[in-house]
Tab-separated table of C-alpha atoms in Angstrom:
chain	number	residue	atom	x	y	z
A	26	MET	CA	-24.192	-9.565	-36.536
A	27	ASN	CA	-21.741	-12.213	-35.439
A	28	SER	CA	-18.938	-9.722	-34.995
A	29	PRO	CA	-17.237	-9.463	-31.592
A	30	THR	CA	-17.715	-5.680	-31.704
A	31	HIS	CA	-21.461	-5.880	-32.402
A	32	HIS	CA	-23.723	-4.956	-29.473
A	33	VAL	CA	-27.477	-4.986	-28.975
A	34	VAL	CA	-29.352	-3.047	-26.297
A	35	THR	CA	-32.919	-4.136	-25.537
A	36	TRP	CA	-35.605	-2.590	-23.341
A	37	VAL	CA	-39.367	-2.555	-22.854
A	38	GLU	CA	-41.198	0.634	-23.746
A	39	ASP	CA	-44.988	1.019	-23.803
A	40	ASP	CA	-45.386	-2.757	-23.295
A	41	ALA	CA	-43.323	-3.500	-26.421
A	42	LEU	CA	-39.802	-4.859	-26.776
A	43	GLN	CA	-37.395	-2.361	-28.332
A	44	ALA	CA	-33.867	-3.055	-29.585
A	45	ARG	CA	-30.962	-0.998	-30.857
A	46	HIS	CA	-27.968	-2.477	-32.698
A	47	PHE	CA	-24.449	-1.026	-32.586
A	48	CYS	CA	-21.551	-1.894	-34.870
A	49	ASP	CA	-18.877	-1.160	-32.251
A	50	ASP	CA	-18.169	0.385	-28.852
A	51	ASP	CA	-17.665	3.890	-30.283
A	52	CYS	CA	-21.093	3.788	-31.898
A	53	ARG	CA	-22.623	2.509	-28.646
A	54	ASP	CA	-20.874	5.196	-26.595
A	55	ALA	CA	-22.133	7.898	-28.972
A	56	TRP	CA	-25.749	6.826	-28.381
A	57	ASP	CA	-27.030	9.408	-25.910
A	58	ASP	CA	-29.626	7.387	-24.019
A	59	GLU	CA	-29.941	6.077	-20.477
A	60	ARG	CA	-30.685	2.470	-21.538
């Protein structure tokens, strides 16, 4: 998780914190979500 290419997206959904981890920019770009 301490990699410079690692990304985390967080958001609140239904009053709960959600998080999604990505290993690199390509993985993040492939995630088809508006967050």
